[in-house]
CSV table of C-alpha atoms and ligand atoms in Angstrom, one decimal:
chain,number,residue,atom,x,y,z
A,1,UNK,CA,0.1,-0.1,0.2
A,2,UNK,CA,1.3,3.6,-0.6
A,3,UNK,CA,1.7,5.9,2.0
A,4,UNK,CA,-1.5,7.8,2.7
A,5,UNK,CA,-1.2,11.7,2.0
A,6,UNK,CA,-2.7,14.2,4.4
A,7,UNK,CA,-4.1,17.5,2.9
A,8,UNK,CA,-6.5,20.3,2.6
A,9,UNK,CA,-6.7,20.9,-1.1
A,10,UNK,CA,-8.1,24.2,-2.1
A,11,UNK,CA,-8.8,24.5,-5.9
A,12,UNK,CA,-9.3,27.9,-7.3
A,13,UNK,CA,-11.5,26.8,-10.4
A,14,UNK,CA,-13.3,24.1,-8.9
A,15,UNK,CA,-16.5,24.3,-11.1
A,16,UNK,CA,-14.3,24.5,-14.3
A,17,UNK,CA,-13.7,22.0,-17.2
A,18,UNK,CA,-10.0,21.6,-15.8
A,19,UNK,CA,-11.0,20.3,-12.7
A,20,UNK,CA,-14.0,18.3,-14.0
A,21,UNK,CA,-11.8,16.6,-16.9
A,22,UNK,CA,-8.4,16.1,-15.2
A,23,UNK,CA,-8.5,16.8,-11.5
A,24,UNK,CA,-11.2,15.1,-10.0
A,25,UNK,CA,-10.8,11.9,-11.9
A,26,UNK,CA,-6.9,12.2,-11.0
A,27,UNK,CA,-7.9,12.7,-7.4
A,28,UNK,CA,-10.1,9.5,-7.6
A,29,UNK,CA,-7.6,7.7,-9.0
A,30,UNK,CA,-5.3,8.5,-6.1
A,31,UNK,CA,-8.2,7.5,-3.7
A,32,UNK,CA,-8.5,4.2,-5.2
A,33,UNK,CA,-4.8,3.8,-5.1
A,34,UNK,CA,-4.9,4.7,-1.5
A,35,UNK,CA,-2.5,7.9,-1.7
A,36,UNK,CA,-5.6,9.8,-0.7
A,37,UNK,CA,-7.9,7.9,2.0
A,38,UNK,CA,-9.5,9.3,5.2
A,39,UNK,CA,-7.1,12.3,6.0
A,40,UNK,CA,-7.9,14.9,3.1
A,41,UNK,CA,-10.5,17.3,2.3
A,42,UNK,CA,-10.9,19.4,-1.4
A,43,UNK,CA,-12.5,22.9,-1.2
A,44,UNK,CA,-13.7,23.6,-4.6
A,45,UNK,CA,-14.2,27.5,-5.0
A,46,UNK,CA,-15.4,29.6,-8.0
A,47,UNK,CA,-17.9,32.4,-8.4
A,48,UNK,CA,-21.1,30.2,-9.0
A,49,UNK,CA,-23.2,29.7,-5.9
A,50,UNK,CA,-23.3,26.1,-5.8
A,51,UNK,CA,-23.9,24.0,-2.5
A,52,UNK,CA,-22.2,21.2,-1.5
A,53,UNK,CA,-24.5,18.6,-2.3
A,54,UNK,CA,-24.3,20.0,-6.2
A,55,UNK,CA,-20.9,19.9,-6.1
A,56,UNK,CA,-20.9,16.1,-4.9
A,57,UNK,CA,-22.9,15.3,-7.9
A,58,UNK,CA,-20.5,17.3,-10.2
A,59,UNK,CA,-17.4,15.5,-8.9
A,60,UNK,CA,-19.2,12.0,-9.0
A,61,UNK,CA,-20.4,12.7,-12.6
A,62,UNK,CA,-16.7,13.6,-13.2
A,63,UNK,CA,-15.4,10.5,-12.1
A,64,UNK,CA,-18.0,8.1,-13.0
A,65,UNK,CA,-16.6,5.9,-15.6
A,66,UNK,CA,-17.1,2.2,-16.3
A,67,UNK,CA,-15.2,0.9,-13.7
A,68,UNK,CA,-16.2,3.0,-10.9
A,69,UNK,CA,-17.7,1.6,-7.8
A,70,UNK,CA,-21.0,3.6,-6.8
A,71,UNK,CA,-20.0,3.2,-3.2
A,72,UNK,CA,-16.7,4.3,-3.6
A,73,UNK,CA,-17.7,7.3,-5.6
A,74,UNK,CA,-19.9,8.2,-2.8
A,75,UNK,CA,-17.5,8.1,-0.1
A,76,UNK,CA,-14.8,9.9,-2.3
A,77,UNK,CA,-17.5,12.9,-3.0
A,78,UNK,CA,-17.9,13.3,0.9
A,79,UNK,CA,-14.5,14.6,1.2
A,80,UNK,CA,-15.7,17.6,-1.2
A,81,UNK,CA,-17.1,21.0,-0.1
A,82,UNK,CA,-17.8,23.9,-2.2
A,83,UNK,CA,-17.2,27.6,-1.4
A,84,UNK,CA,-18.5,30.2,-3.5
A,85,UNK,CA,-15.8,32.5,-3.7
A,86,UNK,CA,-15.1,36.1,-5.4
A,87,UNK,CA,-11.2,36.2,-5.8
A,88,UNK,CA,-10.8,40.0,-5.3
A,89,UNK,CA,-12.8,40.2,-1.9
A,90,UNK,CA,-10.6,39.7,0.9
A,91,UNK,CA,-13.5,38.6,3.4
A,92,UNK,CA,-14.0,35.7,1.5
A,93,UNK,CA,-10.5,34.5,1.9
A,94,UNK,CA,-11.2,34.5,5.9
A,95,UNK,CA,-14.4,32.5,5.0
A,96,UNK,CA,-12.1,30.3,3.3
A,97,UNK,CA,-9.7,30.1,5.7
A,98,UNK,CA,-12.0,29.2,8.5
A,99,UNK,CA,-13.4,26.3,6.4
A,100,UNK,CA,-9.8,24.8,5.6
A,101,UNK,CA,-9.3,25.1,9.4
A,102,UNK,CA,-12.5,23.4,10.5
A,103,UNK,CA,-11.7,20.4,7.6
A,104,UNK,CA,-8.1,20.2,8.4
A,105,UNK,CA,-9.7,19.4,12.2
A,106,UNK,CA,-12.6,17.2,10.9
A,107,UNK,CA,-10.2,15.1,8.9
A,108,UNK,CA,-7.2,15.4,11.0
A,109,UNK,CA,-4.6,16.7,8.3
A,110,UNK,CA,-2.3,18.1,10.4
A,111,UNK,CA,-1.9,21.3,8.6
A,112,UNK,CA,-0.7,20.1,5.1
A,113,UNK,CA,-2.3,22.8,2.2
A,114,UNK,CA,-2.3,22.3,-1.3
A,115,UNK,CA,-3.6,25.4,-3.4
A,116,UNK,CA,-4.4,24.7,-6.8
A,117,UNK,CA,-4.8,27.6,-9.3
A,118,UNK,CA,-7.0,25.7,-12.3
A,119,UNK,CA,-8.6,28.9,-13.5
A,120,UNK,CA,-8.2,31.8,-15.9
A,121,UNK,CA,-4.5,33.4,-15.5
A,122,UNK,CA,-5.9,36.7,-14.7
A,123,UNK,CA,-6.4,36.3,-11.1
A,124,UNK,CA,-3.4,34.3,-10.1
A,125,UNK,CA,-1.2,37.3,-8.7
A,126,UNK,CA,-4.5,38.3,-6.9
A,127,UNK,CA,-5.2,34.9,-5.0
A,128,UNK,CA,-1.5,34.7,-4.1
A,129,UNK,CA,-1.1,38.0,-2.3
A,130,UNK,CA,-4.3,37.5,-0.6
A,131,UNK,CA,-3.6,33.7,0.7
A,132,UNK,CA,-0.3,35.9,2.3
A,133,UNK,CA,-2.5,38.8,3.7
A,134,UNK,CA,-5.5,36.6,5.0
A,135,UNK,CA,-3.0,34.1,6.4
A,136,UNK,CA,-4.3,31.0,4.6
A,137,UNK,CA,-0.6,29.2,4.6
A,138,UNK,CA,-0.5,27.3,7.8
A,139,UNK,CA,2.3,26.9,10.3
A,140,UNK,CA,1.8,23.2,11.2
A,141,UNK,CA,2.4,21.5,8.0
A,142,UNK,CA,3.3,22.0,4.5
A,143,UNK,CA,2.0,24.7,2.1
A,144,UNK,CA,2.2,24.0,-1.5
A,145,UNK,CA,1.0,26.1,-4.9
A,146,UNK,CA,0.2,24.5,-8.0
A,147,UNK,CA,0.0,26.5,-11.0
A,148,UNK,CA,-1.5,26.1,-14.3
A,149,UNK,CA,-0.5,27.4,-17.4
A,150,UNK,CA,-0.2,30.1,-19.1
A,151,UNK,CA,2.4,31.2,-16.8
A,152,UNK,CA,2.8,34.5,-18.3
A,153,UNK,CA,2.2,35.9,-21.8
A,154,UNK,CA,6.0,36.8,-22.4
A,155,UNK,CA,9.0,37.3,-20.3
A,156,UNK,CA,7.8,40.5,-18.6
A,157,UNK,CA,4.5,39.3,-17.4
A,158,UNK,CA,6.0,35.9,-16.6
A,159,UNK,CA,8.5,37.7,-14.3
A,160,UNK,CA,5.9,39.6,-12.8
A,161,UNK,CA,3.6,36.6,-12.1
A,162,UNK,CA,7.0,34.7,-10.6
A,163,UNK,CA,7.7,37.8,-8.2
A,164,UNK,CA,4.2,38.1,-7.0
A,165,UNK,CA,4.0,34.1,-6.3
A,166,UNK,CA,7.2,34.0,-4.6
A,167,UNK,CA,6.1,36.8,-2.0
A,168,UNK,CA,3.8,34.4,-0.7
A,169,UNK,CA,5.3,31.0,-1.5
A,170,UNK,CA,9.0,29.9,-1.4
A,171,UNK,CA,10.3,28.7,-4.5
A,172,UNK,CA,10.2,25.1,-3.5
A,173,UNK,CA,6.8,25.4,-2.6
A,174,UNK,CA,5.8,26.3,-6.0
A,175,UNK,CA,4.8,23.6,-8.6
A,176,UNK,CA,4.3,24.8,-12.0
A,177,UNK,CA,2.3,22.5,-14.2
A,178,UNK,CA,3.7,21.3,-17.9
A,179,UNK,CA,1.3,18.3,-18.1
A,180,UNK,CA,3.4,16.9,-20.8
A,181,UNK,CA,6.3,16.1,-17.9
A,182,UNK,CA,3.7,13.7,-16.4
A,183,UNK,CA,3.1,12.0,-19.6
A,184,UNK,CA,4.4,8.2,-19.5
A,185,UNK,CA,6.9,8.4,-22.6
A,186,UNK,CA,8.4,11.7,-21.5
A,187,UNK,CA,9.2,10.5,-18.5
A,188,UNK,CA,10.6,7.3,-20.2
A,189,UNK,CA,12.9,9.6,-22.3
A,190,UNK,CA,15.4,9.9,-19.3
A,191,UNK,CA,15.3,6.1,-18.9
A,192,UNK,CA,15.8,5.2,-22.5
A,193,UNK,CA,18.7,7.8,-23.1
A,194,UNK,CA,20.7,7.0,-19.9
A,195,UNK,CA,19.9,3.4,-19.3
A,196,UNK,CA,20.6,2.1,-22.7
A,197,UNK,CA,24.7,1.8,-23.7
A,198,UNK,CA,23.9,1.7,-27.0
A,199,UNK,CA,22.4,5.0,-27.0
A,200,UNK,CA,24.3,6.9,-24.7
A,201,UNK,CA,27.7,7.0,-26.3
A,202,UNK,CA,25.9,8.0,-29.6
A,203,UNK,CA,23.4,10.8,-28.4
A,204,UNK,CA,25.8,13.8,-29.4
A,205,UNK,CA,26.6,15.8,-32.6
A,206,UNK,CA,29.3,13.4,-33.6
A,207,UNK,CA,26.4,10.8,-34.5
A,208,UNK,CA,23.4,12.7,-34.8
A,209,UNK,CA,22.5,14.7,-37.8
A,210,UNK,CA,19.1,16.3,-36.6
A,211,UNK,CA,16.1,16.0,-34.0
A,212,UNK,CA,12.7,16.7,-35.1
A,213,UNK,CA,9.8,17.0,-32.6
A,214,UNK,CA,6.4,16.9,-33.6
A,215,UNK,CA,3.5,17.6,-31.4
A,216,UNK,CA,0.6,17.5,-33.8
A,217,UNK,CA,-3.2,17.9,-33.1
A,218,UNK,CA,-6.2,17.3,-35.3
A,219,UNK,CA,-8.7,19.0,-33.2
A,220,UNK,CA,-9.3,22.9,-34.0
A,221,UNK,CA,-9.4,25.4,-31.5
A,222,UNK,CA,-12.6,23.9,-29.7
A,223,UNK,CA,-14.1,26.1,-27.4
A,224,UNK,CA,-11.0,27.9,-26.2
A,225,UNK,CA,-11.0,30.8,-28.5
A,226,UNK,CA,-11.2,33.2,-25.8
A,227,UNK,CA,-7.4,32.1,-24.5
A,228,UNK,CA,-6.0,30.9,-27.7
A,229,UNK,CA,-6.7,34.0,-29.7
A,230,UNK,CA,-4.6,35.9,-27.3
A,231,UNK,CA,-2.1,33.1,-27.0
A,232,UNK,CA,-1.7,31.0,-30.5
A,233,UNK,CA,0.5,28.1,-31.1
A,234,UNK,CA,3.7,29.5,-30.1
A,235,UNK,CA,3.0,30.3,-26.7
A,236,UNK,CA,0.5,27.8,-26.1
A,237,UNK,CA,2.9,24.6,-27.1
A,238,UNK,CA,6.4,25.9,-28.0
A,239,UNK,CA,7.1,28.1,-25.1
A,240,UNK,CA,6.2,25.2,-22.5
A,241,UNK,CA,5.8,21.6,-23.8
A,242,UNK,CA,8.1,21.8,-26.9
A,243,UNK,CA,10.8,23.5,-24.7
A,244,UNK,CA,10.5,21.1,-22.1
A,245,UNK,CA,10.6,17.8,-24.5
A,246,UNK,CA,13.5,19.4,-26.4
A,247,UNK,CA,15.4,19.6,-22.7
A,248,UNK,CA,14.6,15.9,-21.9
A,249,UNK,CA,16.2,14.6,-25.4
A,250,UNK,CA,19.5,17.1,-25.1
A,251,UNK,CA,20.3,17.5,-21.6
A,252,UNK,CA,23.6,16.1,-20.0
A,253,UNK,CA,23.2,13.1,-17.9
A,254,UNK,CA,22.0,14.2,-14.2
A,255,UNK,CA,24.4,13.1,-11.6
A,256,UNK,CA,21.1,11.1,-10.1
A,257,UNK,CA,17.5,11.2,-10.5
A,258,UNK,CA,16.5,14.0,-8.3
A,259,UNK,CA,14.8,17.2,-9.1
A,260,UNK,CA,17.8,19.4,-8.3
A,261,UNK,CA,20.3,17.3,-10.3
A,262,UNK,CA,17.8,17.1,-13.3
A,263,UNK,CA,17.2,21.0,-12.9
A,264,UNK,CA,21.1,21.6,-13.1
A,265,UNK,CA,21.2,19.6,-16.5
A,266,UNK,CA,18.0,21.4,-17.8
A,267,UNK,CA,19.6,24.8,-17.3
A,268,UNK,CA,22.3,24.2,-19.1
A,269,UNK,CA,20.0,23.4,-22.2
A,270,UNK,CA,18.0,26.3,-21.7
A,271,UNK,CA,21.1,28.7,-21.2
A,272,UNK,CA,22.4,27.3,-24.2
A,273,UNK,CA,19.5,28.5,-26.7
A,274,UNK,CA,21.0,30.1,-29.4
A,275,UNK,CA,18.9,33.6,-29.4
A,276,UNK,CA,17.6,34.8,-32.7
A,277,UNK,CA,17.8,38.4,-33.6
A,278,UNK,CA,14.9,39.6,-35.7
A,279,UNK,CA,16.3,38.4,-39.0
A,280,UNK,CA,17.5,35.2,-37.9
A,281,UNK,CA,13.9,34.6,-36.3
A,282,UNK,CA,11.9,35.5,-39.2
A,283,UNK,CA,14.4,33.0,-41.2
A,284,UNK,CA,13.9,30.1,-38.8
A,285,UNK,CA,10.6,30.3,-37.7
A,286,UNK,CA,7.3,29.8,-39.6
A,287,UNK,CA,3.6,30.4,-38.6
A,288,UNK,CA,0.5,30.0,-40.0
A,289,UNK,CA,-3.3,29.7,-39.6
A,290,UNK,CA,-5.6,26.9,-40.8
A,291,UNK,CA,-8.2,27.5,-43.3
A,292,UNK,CA,-11.2,25.8,-44.3
A,293,UNK,CA,-10.9,22.3,-46.3
A,294,UNK,CA,-13.4,20.0,-47.5
A,295,UNK,CA,-12.5,16.5,-46.4
A,296,UNK,CA,-14.3,13.4,-47.3
A,297,UNK,CA,-17.4,15.6,-48.2
A,298,UNK,CA,-17.3,17.4,-45.0
A,299,UNK,CA,-16.5,20.9,-44.8
A,300,UNK,CA,-13.8,21.5,-42.0
A,301,UNK,CA,-13.9,25.2,-40.9
A,302,UNK,CA,-10.9,27.4,-41.1
A,303,UNK,CA,-9.6,29.1,-38.0
A,304,UNK,CA,-11.2,32.5,-38.3
A,305,UNK,CA,-14.6,30.8,-38.9
A,306,UNK,CA,-14.5,29.3,-35.3
A,307,UNK,CA,-16.6,30.5,-32.7
A,308,UNK,CA,-15.1,33.5,-30.7
A,309,UNK,CA,-12.4,34.0,-33.1
A,310,UNK,CA,-12.0,37.4,-35.0
A,311,UNK,CA,-12.7,37.3,-38.9
A,312,UNK,CA,-9.5,38.9,-39.2
A,313,UNK,CA,-7.6,37.1,-36.4
A,314,UNK,CA,-3.7,36.9,-36.8
A,315,UNK,CA,-3.3,34.4,-34.3
A,316,UNK,CA,-0.9,31.6,-35.5
A,317,UNK,CA,-2.3,28.0,-35.1
A,318,UNK,CA,0.7,26.5,-36.5
A,319,UNK,CA,4.4,26.8,-35.8
A,320,UNK,CA,7.6,25.2,-37.3
A,321,UNK,CA,11.0,26.2,-36.3
A,322,UNK,CA,14.4,25.3,-36.2
A,323,UNK,CA,16.4,25.6,-32.8
A,324,UNK,CA,20.3,25.3,-32.4
A,325,UNK,CA,21.9,24.8,-29.1
A,326,UNK,CA,25.2,26.1,-28.1
A,327,UNK,CA,26.5,23.6,-26.1
A,328,UNK,CA,29.6,21.3,-26.9
A,329,UNK,CA,27.4,18.1,-27.3
A,330,UNK,CA,25.1,19.4,-29.6
A,331,UNK,CA,27.1,22.0,-31.7
A,332,UNK,CA,25.6,22.4,-35.3
A,333,UNK,CA,22.9,19.7,-34.8
A,334,UNK,CA,19.5,21.4,-35.8
A,335,UNK,CA,16.2,20.7,-33.7
A,336,UNK,CA,13.3,21.0,-35.9
A,337,UNK,CA,10.0,21.5,-33.9
A,338,UNK,CA,6.5,21.8,-35.3
A,339,UNK,CA,2.9,22.2,-33.8
A,340,UNK,CA,-0.3,22.9,-34.8
A,341,UNK,CA,-4.1,22.5,-34.7
A,342,UNK,CA,-5.9,20.9,-37.4
A,343,UNK,CA,-3.2,19.2,-38.8
A,344,UNK,CA,-3.6,15.5,-40.5
A,345,UNK,CA,-3.5,13.4,-37.2
A,346,UNK,CA,-2.7,13.6,-33.8
A,347,UNK,CA,0.4,12.5,-32.8
A,348,UNK,CA,3.5,13.3,-30.4
A,349,UNK,CA,6.7,12.0,-31.6
A,350,UNK,CA,10.5,12.7,-31.9
A,351,UNK,CA,12.5,11.6,-34.5
A,352,UNK,CA,16.5,11.4,-34.0
A,353,UNK,CA,18.3,11.2,-37.4
A,354,UNK,CA,21.8,9.6,-37.4
A,355,UNK,CA,24.8,10.9,-39.5
A,356,UNK,CA,25.5,8.6,-42.6
A,357,UNK,CA,28.3,6.1,-42.4
A,358,UNK,CA,31.4,7.7,-44.0
A,359,UNK,CA,32.4,4.8,-46.2
A,360,UNK,CA,29.4,2.1,-46.8
A,361,UNK,CA,30.4,-1.2,-48.1
A,362,UNK,CA,27.2,-1.9,-50.0
A,363,UNK,CA,25.7,0.2,-52.8
A,364,UNK,CA,22.7,2.1,-51.3
A,365,UNK,CA,19.6,1.1,-52.9
A,366,UNK,CA,17.3,4.4,-53.6
A,367,UNK,CA,15.0,3.6,-50.6
A,368,UNK,CA,17.7,3.5,-48.0
A,369,UNK,CA,17.6,6.3,-45.5
A,370,UNK,CA,20.0,7.2,-42.7
A,371,UNK,CA,19.7,5.4,-39.4
A,372,UNK,CA,16.8,7.1,-37.4
A,373,UNK,CA,15.3,6.3,-33.8
A,374,UNK,CA,11.8,7.5,-33.8
A,375,UNK,CA,10.0,7.9,-30.2
A,376,UNK,CA,6.2,7.8,-30.2
A,377,UNK,CA,4.6,9.5,-27.2
A,378,UNK,CA,0.9,9.7,-28.0
A,379,UNK,CA,-1.2,8.3,-28.8
A,380,UNK,CA,0.7,5.3,-29.7
A,381,UNK,CA,3.8,4.9,-27.3
A,382,UNK,CA,7.0,2.9,-28.0
A,383,UNK,CA,9.8,3.2,-30.3
A,384,UNK,CA,11.2,2.2,-33.6
A,385,UNK,CA,14.7,2.0,-35.0
A,386,UNK,CA,15.3,2.3,-38.7
A,387,UNK,CA,18.3,0.6,-39.7
A,388,UNK,CA,19.8,-0.6,-42.9
A,389,UNK,CA,20.1,-4.1,-43.8
A,390,UNK,CA,21.1,-6.4,-46.8
A,391,UNK,CA,18.2,-6.7,-49.3
A,392,UNK,CA,17.0,-10.3,-49.6
A,393,UNK,CA,18.8,-11.9,-52.8
A,394,UNK,CA,21.9,-12.5,-54.6
A,395,UNK,CA,22.7,-8.6,-54.8
A,396,UNK,CA,24.3,-6.7,-52.2
A,397,UNK,CA,22.2,-3.6,-51.9
A,398,UNK,CA,21.0,-2.0,-48.7
A,399,UNK,CA,17.7,-1.2,-47.7
A,400,UNK,CA,15.6,0.0,-44.8
A,401,UNK,CA,14.5,-2.5,-42.1
A,402,UNK,CA,12.5,-1.5,-38.8
A,403,UNK,CA,12.8,-2.7,-35.3
A,404,UNK,CA,9.6,-1.9,-33.9
A,405,UNK,CA,8.0,-1.8,-30.4
A,406,UNK,CA,4.8,-0.1,-28.9
A,407,UNK,CA,3.3,-0.6,-25.4
A,408,UNK,CA,0.4,-2.8,-25.1
A,409,UNK,CA,-2.7,-0.3,-25.7
A,410,UNK,CA,-4.5,-1.8,-22.6
A,411,UNK,CA,-1.8,-1.8,-20.1
A,412,UNK,CA,-0.8,1.8,-21.5
A,413,UNK,CA,-4.4,2.9,-21.0
A,414,UNK,CA,-4.3,1.3,-17.5
A,415,UNK,CA,-1.2,3.4,-16.3
A,416,UNK,CA,-1.7,6.5,-14.4
A,417,UNK,CA,-2.8,9.6,-16.7
A,418,UNK,CA,-0.3,12.6,-16.2
A,419,UNK,CA,-2.4,14.7,-13.7
A,420,UNK,CA,-2.6,11.7,-11.5
A,421,UNK,CA,1.3,11.3,-11.3
A,422,UNK,CA,1.7,15.1,-11.1
A,423,UNK,CA,-0.4,15.5,-8.2
A,424,UNK,CA,0.8,12.7,-6.3
A,425,UNK,CA,4.5,14.3,-6.8
A,426,UNK,CA,3.2,17.4,-5.3
A,427,UNK,CA,1.7,15.5,-2.1
A,428,UNK,CA,5.1,13.8,-1.9
A,429,UNK,CA,7.0,17.4,-2.4
A,430,UNK,CA,8.8,16.1,-5.2
A,431,UNK,CA,9.7,18.9,-8.0
A,432,UNK,CA,11.2,16.5,-10.5
A,433,UNK,CA,8.4,16.9,-13.1
A,434,UNK,CA,7.6,20.8,-12.8
A,435,UNK,CA,9.1,23.6,-14.5
A,436,UNK,CA,11.3,26.0,-12.7
A,437,UNK,CA,11.9,29.8,-13.0
A,438,UNK,CA,15.0,29.5,-14.6
A,439,UNK,CA,14.0,27.5,-17.6
A,440,UNK,CA,10.6,29.5,-17.7
A,441,UNK,CA,12.3,32.5,-18.0
A,442,UNK,CA,15.0,31.4,-20.7
A,443,UNK,CA,12.3,29.7,-22.6
A,444,UNK,CA,10.2,33.1,-22.7
A,445,UNK,CA,13.2,35.3,-23.6
A,446,UNK,CA,13.7,33.1,-26.5
A,447,UNK,CA,10.0,33.1,-27.6
A,448,UNK,CA,9.7,36.7,-27.2
A,449,UNK,CA,12.5,37.3,-29.9
A,450,UNK,CA,10.3,35.3,-32.2
A,451,UNK,CA,7.3,37.0,-31.4
A,452,UNK,CA,8.8,40.4,-31.9
A,453,UNK,CA,9.7,39.2,-35.4
A,454,UNK,CA,6.4,38.2,-36.2
A,455,UNK,CA,4.8,41.4,-34.9
A,456,UNK,CA,6.3,43.0,-37.9
A,457,UNK,CA,4.4,40.8,-40.1
A,458,UNK,CA,1.0,42.1,-41.8
A,459,UNK,CA,-0.2,39.0,-43.3
A,460,UNK,CA,-0.7,35.7,-41.9
A,461,UNK,CA,0.3,32.7,-43.7
A,462,UNK,CA,-2.4,29.7,-44.1
A,463,UNK,CA,-2.6,26.0,-44.5
A,464,UNK,CA,-5.5,23.8,-45.3
A,465,UNK,CA,-7.0,22.1,-42.5
A,466,UNK,CA,-6.0,18.5,-42.3
A,467,UNK,CA,-2.5,19.2,-43.9
A,468,UNK,CA,0.7,19.1,-42.0
A,469,UNK,CA,1.1,22.7,-42.5
A,470,UNK,CA,2.3,25.6,-45.0
A,471,UNK,CA,5.0,24.6,-47.7
A,472,UNK,CA,7.1,27.2,-45.9
A,473,UNK,CA,7.4,24.3,-42.8
A,474,UNK,CA,8.7,22.2,-45.5
A,475,UNK,CA,11.1,24.3,-47.1
A,476,UNK,CA,12.7,25.0,-43.9
A,477,UNK,CA,14.0,21.3,-43.9
A,478,UNK,CA,14.3,21.5,-47.4
A,479,UNK,CA,17.0,24.3,-47.6
A,480,UNK,CA,19.0,22.2,-45.4
A,481,UNK,CA,18.9,19.2,-47.7
A,482,UNK,CA,16.5,17.6,-45.1
A,483,UNK,CA,12.9,16.5,-45.0
A,484,UNK,CA,10.4,16.0,-42.2
A,485,UNK,CA,10.7,12.2,-41.1
A,486,UNK,CA,7.0,12.0,-40.5
A,487,UNK,CA,4.7,13.1,-43.5
A,488,UNK,CA,1.3,11.5,-42.8
A,489,UNK,CA,-1.0,11.4,-45.6
A,490,UNK,CA,-3.9,9.5,-44.2
A,491,UNK,CA,-6.1,12.2,-42.4
A,492,UNK,CA,-7.8,11.3,-39.4
A,493,UNK,CA,-10.5,14.1,-38.8
A,494,UNK,CA,-10.9,14.8,-34.9
A,495,UNK,CA,-14.6,15.6,-34.0
B,1,BG6,C1,-2.4,22.3,-23.9
B,1,BG6,C2,-2.7,23.3,-24.7
B,1,BG6,O1,-1.4,22.6,-23.2
B,1,BG6,O2,-2.1,21.0,-24.2
B,1,BG6,C3,-3.7,22.5,-25.8
B,1,BG6,O3,-3.4,24.4,-24.2
B,1,BG6,C4,-3.5,21.4,-26.4
B,1,BG6,O4,-4.2,23.7,-26.7
B,1,BG6,C5,-3.0,20.2,-25.4
B,1,BG6,O5,-4.4,20.7,-27.1
B,1,BG6,C6,-2.6,19.3,-25.9
B,1,BG6,O6,-2.1,18.3,-24.8
B,1,BG6,P1,-1.8,16.9,-25.1
B,1,BG6,O7,-1.6,16.2,-23.8
B,1,BG6,O8,-3.4,16.3,-25.8
B,1,BG6,O9,-1.0,16.6,-26.4
């Protein structure tokens, strides 16, 4: 049995979509595993005037999957309390403090508090300052803050937010979520790199020609235009998820698998991001927006036709770019990244292409390609290694062979979801899978330079929905004599 955690968890944004889709199911799974048992309570806060009974229904509905036992769901929901709350009203924090103190007693929690900011970012700073001024942090147990993205809009706003959070919480009490760090296959990157002698020695500029990172989505902007219009693909996906994946792929070996040692090595990567001036940013980054397309007789709307999107919106829904790291291991190795909405299919995958052998013994058949390793993050999870082998027959041509492994989909589906891992990390006080200010600040500075270059553009390039982006994204590699390894043609329409 895992050790039971004790905490009063206060969720700002308790009536929201994230809470219902991700947080309540994750908390329920922790409850099923015994990480949360008797000694915990959750206070959901939001503006809406809900009763505890209604809140219990919301929580029960959120966790009522096929395998949920009704009695267990009921018992779980009894740990939830709702407090209608205006985040700008100091008096409300006093009510919240009193409720938290009462629940702390009732469930014998021992003073541990988790504050979870799971709402629109406009009030993060207001909440943090009230938590301090109204004394919601306890002296008895731990106090931890979980904060969702977006962590700022650019470097200046991220810094202002960080300054305001650190006025209330110590840095080691702040857990900045990047849900990609909770994914099974992202965590696996470190095991893969550092626990396989065959890769450890070749994971560098001497053997690797280029790295490609694709985070492709088939869905459009969905109901999130209000947020997305201001963010766009660069801030929404590159500043955080892509940069984190990049750092896991390229960081030197940490001394140990601890938060401090991992951060030390990740910081080396962030410090090595080659900064771009305006001209370099324009040359190395591509933005675009999806336009309507006909797929299988169905019209897929363009971004500007989506609900809540301005008809002349200049928000990019696609980004491709080339990133260089000025560090000895990676000097000269381009890292090509791309991400976008309404692309051909949903897939997160990484390909490392190795340099060709200097003096091949056999003639290369036309089909042969350099060796490459692809790591599949989602939806399928696994690896494939493409090698060259002799073609069957009397000749001596080489052709590509593929070694392929995929996690069993049933076992993969049963593994804990990202939020379950991350919340359990917070309860344990483990910062390994969270982003730190040093990484965020470096990544924002890099992104700001690209954003500055784009702000000079007057037109927004486009790509038809259900394709892999604009031609410029392909030209980006072609001019270096390379191409995207993954070029899916089969369209999988998202709902
Ligand atoms: C979120 C972005 O951080 O990540 C969304 O805000 C995006 O726009 C999502 O859809 C993708 O996450 P995943 O886990 O589905 O790849």
